[in-house]
Structure formats: C-alpha cells, structure tokens
Coordinates of C-alpha atoms in Angstrom, one line a residue:
Chain D
M425 CA -13.1 -48.7 -8.3
T426 CA -11.9 -48.7 -11.9
G427 CA -11.2 -45.8 -14.0
N428 CA -8.4 -43.4 -14.7
K429 CA -6.3 -42.2 -11.8
V430 CA -6.2 -38.4 -11.7
I431 CA -4.3 -38.1 -8.5
S432 CA -1.6 -40.6 -7.6
V433 CA 0.5 -40.0 -4.5
R434 CA 3.5 -42.3 -3.6
N435 CA 5.3 -42.0 -0.6
L436 CA 4.9 -38.4 -0.1
V437 CA 6.8 -37.0 2.8
K438 CA 6.7 -33.3 3.8
K439 CA 8.9 -31.9 6.8
F440 CA 9.1 -28.7 8.4
G441 CA 12.5 -28.8 10.1
S442 CA 12.3 -31.7 12.5
F443 CA 8.5 -31.8 12.3
T444 CA 6.9 -34.3 9.9
A445 CA 3.8 -32.9 8.6
N446 CA 3.0 -35.7 6.0
D447 CA 4.5 -39.0 6.8
N448 CA 4.7 -41.4 3.8
L449 CA 1.3 -40.8 2.2
T450 CA 0.3 -43.2 -0.6
F451 CA -3.1 -43.0 -2.3
D452 CA -5.0 -42.7 -5.5
V453 CA -8.0 -40.8 -6.6
Y454 CA -10.0 -41.8 -9.5
E455 CA -11.7 -39.7 -12.3
G456 CA -15.3 -38.6 -11.3
E457 CA -14.9 -39.5 -7.9
I458 CA -16.0 -37.8 -4.7
F459 CA -13.0 -38.2 -2.4
G460 CA -13.4 -37.0 1.2
F461 CA -10.0 -36.0 2.9
L462 CA -10.7 -36.1 6.7
G463 CA -8.6 -35.5 9.7
A464 CA -8.4 -33.7 13.0
N465 CA -6.9 -30.2 13.1
G466 CA -3.3 -30.4 12.7
A467 CA -3.4 -34.0 11.2
G468 CA -1.7 -32.8 8.1
K469 CA -4.6 -32.3 5.7
T470 CA -3.9 -28.7 4.7
T471 CA -0.2 -29.5 4.2
A472 CA -1.1 -32.2 1.8
L473 CA -3.7 -30.1 -0.1
R474 CA -1.2 -27.5 -0.7
I475 CA 1.2 -30.0 -2.1
L476 CA -1.5 -31.4 -4.4
S477 CA -2.3 -28.0 -5.7
G478 CA 1.1 -27.0 -6.3
L479 CA 1.4 -24.4 -3.6
S480 CA 4.2 -26.2 -2.0
A481 CA 6.9 -28.8 -2.9
P482 CA 7.0 -32.2 -1.1
T483 CA 10.3 -33.1 0.8
S484 CA 10.4 -36.5 -1.0
G485 CA 8.0 -38.7 -2.8
E486 CA 6.1 -38.6 -6.0
V487 CA 2.9 -36.6 -6.6
M488 CA 1.0 -36.9 -9.8
V489 CA -2.1 -34.6 -10.5
A490 CA -4.0 -34.7 -13.7
G491 CA -1.2 -36.5 -15.2
Y492 CA 1.4 -34.1 -14.2
D493 CA 4.3 -34.1 -11.8
T494 CA 3.8 -31.6 -9.1
T495 CA 7.6 -30.8 -8.6
K496 CA 8.3 -30.3 -12.5
E497 CA 5.0 -29.4 -14.0
A498 CA 3.1 -27.2 -11.4
E499 CA 2.2 -24.8 -14.1
M500 CA 0.2 -27.4 -16.0
I501 CA -1.4 -28.8 -12.8
K502 CA -2.6 -25.2 -12.0
R503 CA -4.4 -24.9 -15.3
N504 CA -6.2 -28.2 -14.6
I505 CA -7.4 -27.9 -11.1
G506 CA -10.0 -25.7 -9.4
Y507 CA -9.9 -24.4 -5.8
M508 CA -12.1 -23.1 -3.4
C509 CA -11.0 -22.5 0.1
Q510 CA -12.9 -22.3 3.4
K511 CA -12.4 -18.5 3.6
F512 CA -14.5 -17.0 1.0
S513 CA -12.7 -16.7 -2.4
L514 CA -14.6 -14.0 -4.2
Y515 CA -13.8 -10.4 -4.1
E516 CA -16.6 -8.8 -2.0
D517 CA -16.3 -5.3 -3.7
L518 CA -16.6 -6.5 -7.2
T519 CA -19.9 -7.5 -9.0
V520 CA -20.7 -11.1 -9.9
R521 CA -19.8 -10.2 -13.5
E522 CA -16.6 -8.7 -12.6
N523 CA -15.6 -11.7 -10.6
I524 CA -16.4 -13.9 -13.5
M525 CA -14.4 -11.7 -15.9
L526 CA -11.4 -11.9 -13.5
Y527 CA -11.3 -15.6 -13.0
G528 CA -11.8 -16.3 -16.8
G529 CA -9.0 -13.7 -17.3
I530 CA -6.5 -15.1 -15.0
Y531 CA -7.1 -18.7 -16.4
G532 CA -6.5 -17.4 -19.9
M533 CA -9.9 -17.8 -21.2
S534 CA -11.0 -16.1 -24.4
R535 CA -13.7 -13.3 -24.0
Q536 CA -16.0 -15.5 -26.0
L537 CA -15.6 -18.4 -23.9
I538 CA -15.9 -16.5 -20.6
R539 CA -19.3 -15.0 -21.8
E540 CA -20.6 -18.5 -22.7
Q541 CA -19.5 -19.9 -19.4
E542 CA -21.0 -16.9 -17.6
Q543 CA -24.3 -17.3 -19.2
K544 CA -24.6 -21.0 -18.4
L545 CA -23.5 -20.4 -15.0
L546 CA -25.9 -17.6 -14.2
Y547 CA -28.8 -19.8 -15.8
R548 CA -27.8 -22.8 -13.7
L549 CA -27.8 -20.9 -10.4
D550 CA -30.7 -18.5 -11.5
F551 CA -28.4 -15.7 -10.9
G552 CA -29.3 -13.4 -13.7
A553 CA -30.8 -10.8 -11.5
F554 CA -27.6 -10.6 -9.5
R555 CA -25.2 -10.2 -12.4
N556 CA -24.4 -6.5 -11.7
R557 CA -24.7 -6.8 -7.8
V558 CA -21.4 -6.5 -5.7
I559 CA -20.8 -9.8 -3.7
S560 CA -21.1 -8.1 -0.4
D561 CA -24.9 -7.6 -1.2
L562 CA -25.4 -11.4 -1.6
P563 CA -26.4 -13.8 1.2
L564 CA -23.5 -16.2 2.3
G565 CA -25.3 -19.2 0.8
L566 CA -25.5 -17.7 -2.6
R567 CA -21.9 -16.6 -2.4
Q568 CA -20.7 -20.0 -1.6
K569 CA -22.5 -21.5 -4.5
L570 CA -21.1 -18.9 -6.8
A571 CA -17.7 -19.2 -5.6
F572 CA -17.9 -23.1 -6.3
S573 CA -19.4 -22.3 -9.9
V574 CA -16.6 -19.7 -10.5
A575 CA -14.0 -22.2 -9.3
L576 CA -15.3 -24.5 -12.2
L577 CA -15.4 -21.8 -14.8
H578 CA -12.3 -22.8 -16.6
Q579 CA -13.5 -26.5 -16.7
P580 CA -10.9 -28.1 -14.5
K581 CA -10.3 -31.9 -14.3
I582 CA -10.2 -31.9 -10.6
I583 CA -11.5 -29.4 -8.0
F584 CA -10.2 -29.0 -4.6
L585 CA -12.6 -27.9 -1.8
D586 CA -11.1 -26.9 1.4
E587 CA -14.0 -26.9 4.1
P588 CA -16.4 -25.4 1.6
T589 CA -19.5 -25.6 3.6
G590 CA -18.0 -24.1 6.9
G591 CA -20.5 -21.7 8.4
V592 CA -23.5 -22.1 6.0
D593 CA -27.0 -23.2 7.0
P594 CA -28.1 -26.8 6.5
I595 CA -30.3 -26.1 3.5
T596 CA -27.6 -24.4 1.6
R597 CA -25.2 -27.3 2.5
R598 CA -27.7 -29.7 1.1
Q599 CA -27.9 -27.6 -2.1
F600 CA -24.2 -27.2 -2.2
W601 CA -23.8 -31.2 -2.1
E602 CA -26.4 -31.5 -4.9
M603 CA -24.0 -29.2 -7.0
I604 CA -21.1 -31.4 -6.0
Y605 CA -23.0 -34.5 -7.1
E606 CA -23.8 -32.8 -10.5
T607 CA -20.3 -31.8 -11.0
A608 CA -19.1 -35.3 -10.3
A609 CA -21.7 -36.8 -12.5
A610 CA -20.1 -34.6 -15.3
G611 CA -16.8 -36.5 -14.9
I612 CA -15.0 -33.9 -12.7
T613 CA -13.1 -35.3 -9.7
I614 CA -14.0 -33.7 -6.2
F615 CA -11.3 -33.7 -3.6
V616 CA -13.0 -32.3 -0.5
T617 CA -11.8 -31.7 3.2
T618 CA -14.6 -31.4 5.7
H619 CA -15.3 -31.3 9.4
Y620 CA -18.9 -32.5 9.0
M621 CA -19.1 -36.3 9.4
D622 CA -22.5 -36.5 7.8
E623 CA -20.9 -34.9 4.7
A624 CA -18.3 -37.8 4.7
E625 CA -21.0 -40.2 4.3
Y626 CA -21.8 -38.5 0.8
C627 CA -18.3 -39.2 -0.4
D628 CA -17.4 -42.2 -2.8
R629 CA -14.4 -42.8 -0.6
V630 CA -12.9 -41.2 2.3
S631 CA -9.4 -41.1 3.7
I632 CA -8.8 -40.3 7.4
M633 CA -5.4 -38.8 8.5
N634 CA -3.9 -38.8 12.0
E635 CA -0.7 -37.4 12.9
G636 CA 0.6 -37.0 9.4
R637 CA -0.4 -40.6 8.3
I638 CA -3.4 -42.0 6.4
V639 CA -4.9 -44.4 8.9
A640 CA -7.9 -45.6 6.9
I641 CA -8.9 -45.2 3.2
D642 CA -12.2 -46.9 1.8
T643 CA -15.6 -46.4 1.0
P644 CA -17.8 -45.3 4.0
E645 CA -19.8 -48.5 3.9
N646 CA -16.5 -50.6 4.1
L647 CA -15.1 -48.4 6.8
K648 CA -18.3 -48.9 9.0
K649 CA -18.2 -52.6 8.4
H650 CA -14.6 -52.9 9.2
Y651 CA -14.8 -50.9 12.4
N652 CA -18.3 -52.2 13.2
A653 CA -19.6 -48.7 13.5
A654 CA -23.0 -47.0 12.8
S655 CA -21.6 -43.9 11.1
V656 CA -18.3 -42.4 9.7
E657 CA -18.3 -40.3 12.7
E658 CA -18.0 -43.0 15.0
V659 CA -15.1 -44.5 12.9
F660 CA -13.4 -41.2 12.8
I661 CA -13.6 -40.8 16.7
R662 CA -12.2 -44.3 17.1
I663 CA -9.2 -43.9 15.0
A664 CA -8.5 -40.2 14.4
R665 CA -7.8 -39.3 18.0
P666 CA -4.2 -39.0 19.1
L667 CA -2.6 -42.4 19.6
K668 CA -1.2 -41.4 23.2
E669 CA -4.8 -41.3 24.3
T670 CA -5.7 -44.8 23.1
V671 CA -5.7 -47.4 25.7
Chain O
M1406 CA -0.1 -11.2 -20.6
K1407 CA -3.8 -11.4 -21.1
R1408 CA -3.9 -12.9 -17.6
F1409 CA -2.0 -10.0 -16.2
V1410 CA -4.1 -7.5 -17.8
A1411 CA -7.2 -9.1 -16.3
F1412 CA -5.6 -9.1 -12.9
V1413 CA -4.5 -5.4 -13.3
R1414 CA -8.0 -4.4 -14.4
K1415 CA -9.4 -6.0 -11.1
E1416 CA -7.0 -3.9 -8.9
F1417 CA -8.1 -0.7 -10.6
L1418 CA -11.7 -1.7 -9.9
H1419 CA -10.7 -2.2 -6.2
I1420 CA -9.1 1.3 -6.2
F1421 CA -12.0 3.2 -7.9
R1422 CA -14.6 1.4 -6.1
D1423 CA -13.4 2.4 -2.6
I1424 CA -13.9 6.0 -1.7
R1425 CA -11.4 5.9 1.1
T1426 CA -8.5 4.8 -1.1
L1427 CA -9.4 7.4 -3.7
I1428 CA -9.4 10.2 -1.0
I1429 CA -5.9 8.9 0.2
I1430 CA -4.6 9.0 -3.2
F1431 CA -5.9 12.2 -4.7
G1432 CA -7.5 14.1 -1.8
I1433 CA -4.7 14.1 0.6
P1434 CA -1.9 15.5 -1.7
V1435 CA -4.1 18.3 -3.0
A1436 CA -5.2 19.2 0.7
Q1437 CA -1.6 19.3 1.8
I1438 CA -0.3 21.4 -1.0
L1439 CA -3.2 23.9 -0.4
I1440 CA -2.7 23.9 3.3
F1441 CA 1.0 24.1 3.2
G1442 CA 0.8 26.7 0.5
F1443 CA -2.3 29.0 1.3
V1444 CA -2.8 28.8 4.9
V1445 CA 0.9 29.5 5.7
R1446 CA 1.1 32.3 3.1
T1447 CA -2.0 34.3 4.0
D1448 CA -1.1 34.3 7.7
I1449 CA 0.7 37.6 7.1
K1450 CA -2.0 39.9 8.2
N1451 CA -1.5 41.7 11.5
A1452 CA 2.0 40.3 11.8
G1453 CA 3.6 41.8 14.9
V1454 CA 6.5 44.4 14.1
A1455 CA 8.7 46.0 16.6
I1456 CA 10.6 49.3 15.9
M1457 CA 14.2 50.1 17.1
D1458 CA 14.8 53.7 16.3
L1459 CA 18.4 54.7 17.6
S1460 CA 18.1 57.9 15.5
Q1461 CA 14.8 59.3 16.5
D1462 CA 14.7 61.9 13.7
D1463 CA 11.7 63.2 11.5
V1464 CA 12.5 60.9 8.8
S1465 CA 12.7 57.6 10.9
R1466 CA 9.7 58.4 12.9
K1467 CA 7.7 59.1 9.7
L1468 CA 8.8 56.0 8.0
A1469 CA 8.2 53.9 11.2
D1470 CA 4.5 55.3 11.4
K1471 CA 4.0 54.4 7.7
I1472 CA 5.1 51.0 8.0
I1473 CA 3.0 50.3 11.3
S1474 CA 0.0 52.0 9.8
S1475 CA 0.2 50.1 6.4
G1476 CA -2.6 47.7 7.6
F1477 CA -0.3 44.6 7.4
F1478 CA 1.5 44.9 10.6
L1479 CA 0.8 45.5 14.3
N1480 CA 3.3 47.5 16.4
S1481 CA 4.5 44.9 18.9
G1482 CA 6.9 47.0 20.7
Y1483 CA 9.9 49.5 20.8
L1484 CA 13.4 48.3 21.3
S1485 CA 16.5 50.4 22.3
S1486 CA 19.4 48.1 21.7
Y1487 CA 20.5 45.1 19.6
N1488 CA 20.7 42.9 22.6
E1489 CA 16.9 43.0 23.1
I1490 CA 16.2 41.5 19.6
E1491 CA 16.4 37.9 20.4
T1492 CA 14.3 38.3 23.6
E1493 CA 11.9 40.0 21.6
F1494 CA 11.6 37.2 18.9
R1495 CA 11.4 34.7 21.6
K1496 CA 8.4 36.2 23.2
G1497 CA 6.7 35.2 19.9
D1498 CA 4.5 38.2 19.0
T1499 CA 7.3 39.9 17.0
R1500 CA 7.9 38.5 13.4
A1501 CA 10.2 41.3 12.5
V1502 CA 12.2 44.3 13.8
I1503 CA 12.6 47.4 11.8
V1504 CA 16.0 49.0 12.7
F1505 CA 17.1 52.6 12.1
G1506 CA 20.8 53.0 13.1
E1507 CA 22.1 56.2 14.6
N1508 CA 22.3 59.4 12.5
F1509 CA 19.7 57.9 10.0
G1510 CA 18.2 61.3 8.9
R1511 CA 21.5 62.9 8.9
N1512 CA 23.1 60.3 6.7
L1513 CA 20.2 60.5 4.4
I1514 CA 20.8 64.1 3.6
R1515 CA 24.6 64.4 4.0
E1516 CA 25.6 61.3 2.3
G1517 CA 22.7 60.8 0.0
K1518 CA 21.9 57.4 1.4
A1519 CA 20.6 55.9 4.6
V1520 CA 20.6 52.3 5.4
M1521 CA 17.7 50.7 7.5
N1522 CA 17.6 47.0 8.6
I1523 CA 14.7 44.6 8.3
I1524 CA 15.4 41.8 10.7
A1525 CA 13.0 38.9 10.2
D1526 CA 12.3 35.8 12.2
G1527 CA 13.5 33.3 9.6
S1528 CA 12.0 30.3 11.5
D1529 CA 8.9 30.8 9.6
P1530 CA 10.3 31.4 6.1
N1531 CA 7.0 32.1 4.2
A1532 CA 6.0 34.8 6.7
A1533 CA 9.4 36.1 6.8
T1534 CA 9.7 36.6 3.0
L1535 CA 6.3 38.2 2.8
I1536 CA 7.0 40.7 5.8
T1537 CA 10.3 41.7 4.2
N1538 CA 8.6 42.0 0.8
Y1539 CA 5.8 44.2 2.0
T1540 CA 8.2 46.4 4.1
M1541 CA 10.4 46.8 1.2
A1542 CA 7.4 48.0 -1.1
I1543 CA 6.5 50.5 1.7
V1544 CA 10.0 52.0 1.9
R1545 CA 10.0 52.2 -1.9
D1546 CA 6.9 54.2 -1.8
F1547 CA 8.2 56.3 0.9
N1548 CA 11.3 57.1 -1.0
I1549 CA 9.1 58.5 -4.0
E1550 CA 6.9 60.4 -1.7
I1551 CA 9.9 62.2 0.0
A1552 CA 12.0 62.7 -3.1
G1553 CA 13.4 66.1 -3.4
S1554 CA 11.7 67.2 -0.3
A1555 CA 13.3 69.0 2.7
F1556 CA 13.6 65.8 4.6
S1557 CA 15.8 63.8 2.3
G1558 CA 17.3 66.2 -0.2
S1559 CA 18.4 64.0 -3.1
G1560 CA 19.1 60.9 -0.6
V1561 CA 17.5 57.6 -1.0
I1562 CA 16.7 55.2 1.8
V1563 CA 18.1 51.7 1.4
P1564 CA 16.5 48.7 3.1
E1565 CA 18.6 45.8 4.1
V1566 CA 17.1 42.4 5.1
K1567 CA 18.5 40.1 7.6
M1568 CA 17.1 36.8 8.7
F1569 CA 17.3 35.9 12.3
Y1570 CA 17.6 32.0 13.0
N1571 CA 17.8 30.9 9.4
P1572 CA 20.0 33.2 7.3
N1573 CA 19.5 31.5 3.9
L1574 CA 15.8 30.9 4.5
E1575 CA 16.7 27.2 3.9
S1576 CA 13.3 25.7 3.9
H1577 CA 11.5 28.4 1.7
F1578 CA 9.0 26.4 -0.5
M1579 CA 10.2 23.2 1.1
F1580 CA 6.5 22.2 1.3
V1581 CA 6.2 21.0 -2.4
P1582 CA 9.1 18.6 -2.2
G1583 CA 8.1 17.5 1.1
V1584 CA 4.5 16.8 0.3
I1585 CA 5.7 14.8 -2.9
T1586 CA 8.1 12.9 -0.7
L1587 CA 5.4 12.2 1.9
I1588 CA 2.6 11.4 -0.5
L1589 CA 4.7 8.9 -2.5
I1590 CA 5.7 6.8 0.3
L1591 CA 2.3 6.9 1.8
I1592 CA 0.5 5.8 -1.4
C1593 CA 3.2 3.4 -2.6
A1594 CA 4.3 1.5 0.6
L1595 CA 1.0 1.7 2.7
M1596 CA -1.3 1.1 -0.1
T1597 CA 0.7 -1.6 -1.5
S1598 CA 1.2 -3.4 1.8
V1599 CA -2.3 -3.1 2.6
T1600 CA -3.7 -4.3 -0.7
I1601 CA -1.3 -7.5 -0.6
S1602 CA -2.1 -8.2 3.1
R1603 CA -5.7 -7.9 2.4
E1604 CA -5.7 -10.7 -0.1
K1605 CA -3.8 -12.8 2.4
E1606 CA -6.4 -12.0 5.1
F1607 CA -9.4 -12.6 3.0
G1608 CA -7.9 -15.9 1.6
T1609 CA -8.1 -14.7 -1.8
M1610 CA -4.3 -14.9 -2.0
E1611 CA -4.4 -18.7 -2.0
V1612 CA -6.9 -18.7 -4.9
L1613 CA -4.5 -16.5 -6.8
L1614 CA -1.5 -18.7 -6.1
V1615 CA -3.4 -21.8 -7.2
S1616 CA -4.2 -20.2 -10.5
P1617 CA -1.9 -20.1 -13.3
L1618 CA -0.8 -16.6 -12.4
R1619 CA 3.0 -16.6 -11.3
P1620 CA 3.8 -15.1 -8.0
V1621 CA 5.8 -12.3 -9.8
Q1622 CA 2.8 -11.5 -12.0
I1623 CA 0.6 -11.3 -8.8
I1624 CA 3.0 -8.9 -7.2
L1625 CA 3.5 -6.8 -10.3
G1626 CA -0.2 -6.7 -10.9
K1627 CA -0.7 -5.3 -7.4
V1628 CA 1.8 -2.6 -7.7
T1629 CA 1.2 -1.5 -11.3
P1630 CA -1.8 0.5 -10.6
Y1631 CA -0.3 2.3 -7.7
F1632 CA 2.8 3.1 -9.9
L1633 CA 0.7 4.9 -12.4
L1634 CA -1.5 6.5 -10.0
S1635 CA 1.5 7.9 -8.0
F1636 CA 3.1 9.2 -11.1
I1637 CA -0.1 11.0 -12.1
N1638 CA 0.0 12.2 -8.7
V1639 CA 3.4 13.8 -8.9
I1640 CA 2.6 15.4 -12.2
L1641 CA -0.6 16.8 -10.5
I1642 CA 1.4 18.2 -7.6
L1643 CA 3.9 19.8 -9.8
L1644 CA 1.3 21.4 -11.9
M1645 CA -0.4 22.8 -8.9
S1646 CA 2.9 24.1 -7.3
W1647 CA 3.5 25.8 -10.8
I1648 CA 0.1 27.3 -11.5
V1649 CA -1.2 28.0 -7.9
F1650 CA 2.1 29.0 -6.2
D1651 CA 4.3 29.9 -9.2
L1652 CA 7.0 27.5 -8.3
P1653 CA 8.3 25.8 -11.4
V1654 CA 10.8 23.2 -11.6
K1655 CA 14.1 24.9 -12.1
G1656 CA 16.4 22.0 -13.1
S1657 CA 15.8 19.3 -15.7
L1658 CA 12.0 18.2 -15.6
L1659 CA 13.1 14.9 -17.1
L1660 CA 15.6 14.0 -14.5
L1661 CA 13.3 14.9 -11.8
L1662 CA 10.6 12.6 -13.3
A1663 CA 13.3 9.7 -13.6
E1664 CA 14.4 10.2 -10.0
T1665 CA 10.7 10.1 -8.9
M1666 CA 10.2 6.9 -10.6
L1667 CA 13.2 5.4 -8.8
Y1668 CA 11.7 6.6 -5.7
I1669 CA 8.2 5.4 -6.4
L1670 CA 10.0 1.8 -7.1
M1671 CA 11.8 1.9 -3.9
S1672 CA 8.5 2.7 -1.9
L1673 CA 6.6 0.0 -3.7
S1674 CA 9.3 -2.5 -2.9
L1675 CA 9.1 -1.4 0.7
G1676 CA 5.3 -1.9 0.6
I1677 CA 6.0 -5.5 -0.7
L1678 CA 8.4 -6.1 2.0
I1679 CA 6.0 -4.8 4.7
S1680 CA 3.3 -7.2 3.2
T1681 CA 5.6 -10.1 3.5
I1682 CA 6.0 -9.7 7.1
S1683 CA 2.4 -8.9 8.0
D1684 CA -0.6 -11.3 7.8
T1685 CA -3.4 -8.8 8.2
M1686 CA -4.2 -5.4 7.0
Q1687 CA -4.1 -3.9 10.5
Q1688 CA -0.6 -5.0 10.9
A1689 CA 0.4 -3.6 7.6
I1690 CA -1.3 -0.2 8.4
F1691 CA 0.5 -0.2 11.8
I1692 CA 3.8 -1.0 10.5
S1693 CA 3.5 1.5 7.6
F1694 CA 2.5 4.4 9.8
L1695 CA 4.9 3.7 12.7
G1696 CA 7.8 2.6 10.6
L1697 CA 7.3 5.1 7.7
M1698 CA 5.1 8.0 8.3
L1699 CA 6.7 9.0 11.4
P1700 CA 10.3 8.8 10.3
T1701 CA 9.5 10.5 7.1
I1702 CA 7.8 13.4 8.8
I1703 CA 10.3 13.7 11.6
L1704 CA 13.7 12.5 10.2
S1705 CA 13.5 13.4 6.7
G1706 CA 14.3 17.1 6.9
F1707 CA 10.7 17.7 5.8
I1708 CA 9.7 19.9 8.8
F1709 CA 12.7 19.7 11.1
P1710 CA 16.1 20.6 9.6
L1711 CA 18.5 17.9 9.9
E1712 CA 21.5 20.2 10.6
N1713 CA 19.9 21.2 14.0
M1714 CA 19.3 17.7 15.0
H1715 CA 21.0 15.7 17.7
Q1716 CA 23.9 13.5 16.2
V1717 CA 22.0 10.3 17.1
Y1718 CA 19.1 11.4 15.2
N1719 CA 21.0 12.5 12.3
L1720 CA 22.6 9.0 12.2
V1721 CA 19.4 7.2 12.4
S1722 CA 18.1 9.5 9.6
M1723 CA 20.7 7.9 7.3
I1724 CA 18.5 4.8 7.0
V1725 CA 15.3 6.8 6.2
P1726 CA 14.9 6.6 2.4
P1727 CA 12.9 10.0 2.2
R1728 CA 15.7 11.7 3.6
Y1729 CA 17.8 11.2 0.4
F1730 CA 14.8 12.0 -1.9
I1731 CA 14.1 15.1 -0.4
I1732 CA 17.6 16.3 -1.1
I1733 CA 17.4 15.2 -4.5
I1734 CA 14.0 16.8 -5.2
K1735 CA 15.1 20.0 -3.6
N1736 CA 18.1 20.3 -5.5
I1737 CA 16.5 19.7 -8.9
M1738 CA 13.4 21.7 -8.3
I1739 CA 14.6 24.7 -6.3
K1740 CA 18.3 25.0 -6.9
G1741 CA 18.0 23.6 -10.4
T1742 CA 21.1 21.4 -10.1
G1743 CA 21.8 18.3 -12.2
L1744 CA 22.7 14.6 -11.6
M1745 CA 26.2 15.4 -10.8
F1746 CA 25.2 16.9 -7.5
V1747 CA 22.6 14.3 -6.4
W1748 CA 24.4 11.1 -7.6
K1749 CA 25.2 9.9 -4.2
E1750 CA 21.6 10.2 -3.0
T1751 CA 20.3 8.4 -6.1
L1752 CA 22.6 5.6 -5.5
A1753 CA 21.4 5.4 -1.9
I1754 CA 17.9 5.0 -3.0
L1755 CA 18.7 2.5 -5.6
L1756 CA 20.6 0.4 -3.2
M1757 CA 17.8 0.3 -0.8
T1758 CA 15.4 -0.7 -3.7
V1759 CA 17.6 -3.6 -4.4
L1760 CA 17.9 -4.5 -0.9
F1761 CA 14.1 -4.5 -0.2
I1762 CA 13.3 -6.6 -3.4
S1763 CA 15.9 -9.2 -2.4
I1764 CA 14.5 -9.6 1.1
S1765 CA 10.9 -9.7 -0.2
I1766 CA 11.8 -12.5 -2.6
H1767 CA 13.6 -14.4 0.0
K1768 CA 10.7 -14.1 2.4
F1769 CA 8.3 -14.9 -0.4
R1770 CA 10.1 -18.2 -1.2
L1771 CA 10.1 -19.1 2.5
R1772 CA 6.3 -18.8 2.4
L1773 CA 5.9 -21.0 -0.4
E1774 CA 8.2 -23.8 1.1

C-alpha cells in the first residue's frame, strides 16, 4: 500500500504495574484506509486505542498520529481525530441540533461553519425532520448514524470507531458500512475495532491482537491465503485464542 | 473560551430540561423554608398551659382564667409545687407553666408590683417564643383592665419569662442557616457528582476527553452552572427569610455572601471528589446521601445541638464541613458578628476545599494513566 502514513507506531509498550497490556506494537496506517483492529476481549485493543487517541500515555515507544507525537502534541492530535465509542456518544436529553452545536462548539468551529456542516449532515442523512427532536426519541439505528456524522463534523483526518455497530440490526449495520466507505473515499482514515468478523472482511487491512501483541497484519485476502482459511473469522479463531490452549 | 462556553451551555440545557433536577434545585429549598418556617410557627393554637397558683387570691385566679380562656391555650393541669414542673413538661402536653408566687395579690397592692413567671418548654424554641409573647400580651391587657381598681390599687403585674431546657433559646430561627447549609451541600455535592458520573456511565466522558477540551475545562464546565444556580438559591432563601419571616441578615451581607461562595466551592470540590470514586450515578447518589446528607442533618448542629451530644459524636462532627458553615452563618446572620469571630471556621472550610481538590486531581491523573 502506498500513500502517506497517518498513524505510525514504533515499539509501543504499555504496562500497568507488572501487567503488559501492549507488548512492543509496531504498525502503520495509511491515509484513506479502512483499518480493522481485531482481537479478543482483553487482548489490549482498548488500551492501544486510548493511546492512539491521546487519552493515555505509552510506557515507551513512539506513536505518531496525524503527524503529531502523542506524548508531546496530544492537543494537536485531538483536533485532528474523531472518536465514536461503543456506548452511545450523543446526549439523549438534547435535540439533534443541540448536539451538533455542542460538538461544533467544543471543537472550536465558528457558528457559520457549524451551520454549514449541520445542513450538509442533515441533508445527507435525510434528517431535516428530526432537527429539533431529542435524541431519546430516535430509533437506535438513526442515532448511531448521527453519532458517526457528528464525530466527523470537525472534518478530522482520522476517525476512531470503537465497536460502532454493537447492538444494531443487520440493515443498519449495512448502511453504516456504506457511510464508512463514503467517508474513506473522501480521504478520511478509518480506524475501527469490531467483534463482527464479517465486518473485518470489509476492511482494507486488518490487524489481529493476542495477549498484547499483534500476531497478524495484512489484507483480508492475504491473511486467508496465508492461513489457508475461507474467512477472516477462521483466521481469527486459529490465531487469536490464548497460546496456552494451542496444541 | 468559546469551547468552554459551548460546553457550559450544554450543562444548562441538561439542568433546565430535567424537571427532577429543577425540583431539587429550586423546589426543595422553598418547600423547606416554608415548612420549617410556617408549619412550626402556626402550631401554637391550643398549646397546653398548666397553672401553678401558690397564692390563690382573686387577682391570680382572674388572670389565670383570662389566660386560659384567651383561645390560644388549653388548660393542661394545675400544679402545686416547683418540683412538679419537670414531670409536667415530660408528659408532653404542657408547653408552658404560669406561676403565681405566694402573696401575689397582696404584693400587688402593698408593694405596687407583683411578679408572675412564665416558664416555657424551650426545646421547641418557636413555640416557646410565641406562647410567652401571647401570654405577655394578655398580661399587658390585664394590667390596663385592672388599673386603679380595687384589685390592684396602683400596682402592676410584671411577667418574667424563663426557659426550661434551653435557657438562651439557642436554636431560635436556626432553620434558615440550617436550610442554606443543607441545600448547598445537596445541590453542589450531590448534583455535581451525579452529573459527572453520568457522563462516565453513558460513555460520553470518553468523547469529551478525546475532544480538545482540557480535563480542567470539562470539570469547570460541569460545576459552573451549579455554582451560579446555588448562589442564586442562597439569595432567594435570604430574601424569603427576610420578606416572609422578617429575619434579615444582621451582620455584613458581603461577608455572608463571600463565606457562602467559599462553602459552595468546598461542596463542589467534594462533589468532584465523589465523582472520581464512583463509576455510576447510583454510586454517586448513594455516597452523597450516606456520606453527606445524614452527617449534615445529624452532626452539623442543624437539628440536634452539638453541646448535648456524646463526646464521640462531637469528635466525629469535627470532620463534617457543614458544622463549620452553620456556625459561620449563624454568627453573621443572627448575632451579627464579623470575620473576627468566625476566622477559625472559615480556615477549616478553606483547608477542606484545598484537600478535596488535591485528592480529586490526584485521582483524575491516575485515571488518565
């Protein structure tokens, strides 16, 4: 894969006391790529994601995101990334419009720019009618799509999605991935963690973590070829289970 | 700054959109002031009054009749010696005892003056004050009625008031300082801890932390609305106590407001501290109620006088911040004293504020590790 590196991780180590959550991670993510970050629960995904998004500092190693060093320039990174987590990230007691105003506001956007982006967003989602409705009135699928769009409001270079499709129906999941494709086509890098292995197939490249290490990183096709498997799910089951259990 | 404003705006929207929050912030203080003020005050009708007439002359009998038949009181018994007073009060029906000493009528004519005693049960200061005031008014009337008559000659009956249990009526009008103390810690600590732990529970805290808002901006943004609203609340309570109950601030209003701000800051930092140790709203509510409301009500001197408490409880009350604020606000509001008399308590609250903020920052850093 050619193109500019937007995330560059070298020898990242994160320790909590004697426990090593991230053990010497090294990988790159390129501009406009959909990068799937897979791993069983407790494999160290969330820890790595928190470091990449500037929420926590690495014990050692070098992490560059959007051209900035996470330890020294966390502030600049925060301006250039979007984030959507598995729990719902909009305020349920506020209206669609108020949520948009809030996010625009905390990212320092001008009123004019917020209004422009709001109109584009409502048009794209066909959301005009919901503008003044409080979020708790909206069905879950709509909320999730809105949360994704709001996370893109400040036009970040990279967006981190932490299990974005947890608990939504297959149709919404499909629509959600269409939005992800559109976003990537516009040059925004997508960094996504997921539990759904069929979603891993949609990614340009995936990495699989196990016990704090990256054990595989490649395109879904290459991984399937290499492990002689029919699906990413099979690859995952083969390499991501704890080493002790492997015969 | 623009970011901060957008964030604070959102906090206000949360508050004004939630009717329960509004009730806690504005409904409870108004209700408490009215309950503590009015209900206690108007309870005076049909208060039990016992008569102890050691003189048994025409004047004493006539005055006793007048008092009993005034419509405010019910005769709850007759006593014949001072030893019976305490037992009478303990029975609970009697709120006051009217005492005519021996030779009451004779003194009135011979010495031109006779003393009668109104002994009231001071454990309910509001009622005690009202009963004695009414009785004194009746005696005044009686003095005018009998002036120059054969009964009294030129003599005057002088009523003397004594309080049983609570000689200085210590907790008189305590409810206003008490309500302010309670409400502030309720709104500031409880609401702040709940609103911060709510963001944690719903996962929106992560989103805020990932945004360019600094952690300190998030925390300040969370507490700013509560700071403003509680301050408005205090002014509201003071106005109410002044207009409705005729209880103005005796000392410096400026000092009182400054001390109040300090106390609000202390409560807010306590709320932040609670939110750092609780992950859900439920936990925050639980800790706030058990850790704050109960000690405030029981150990601050609001309802139960600290002087009468067991030494152990008295020691425990030393670490209850409202205890100090009640002393400060009582001094300024009711006694009208200045900073000279409350600097120790002020210092105690200041130190607690610094302590709570330091622990919160430490905890917050650990979380971000």
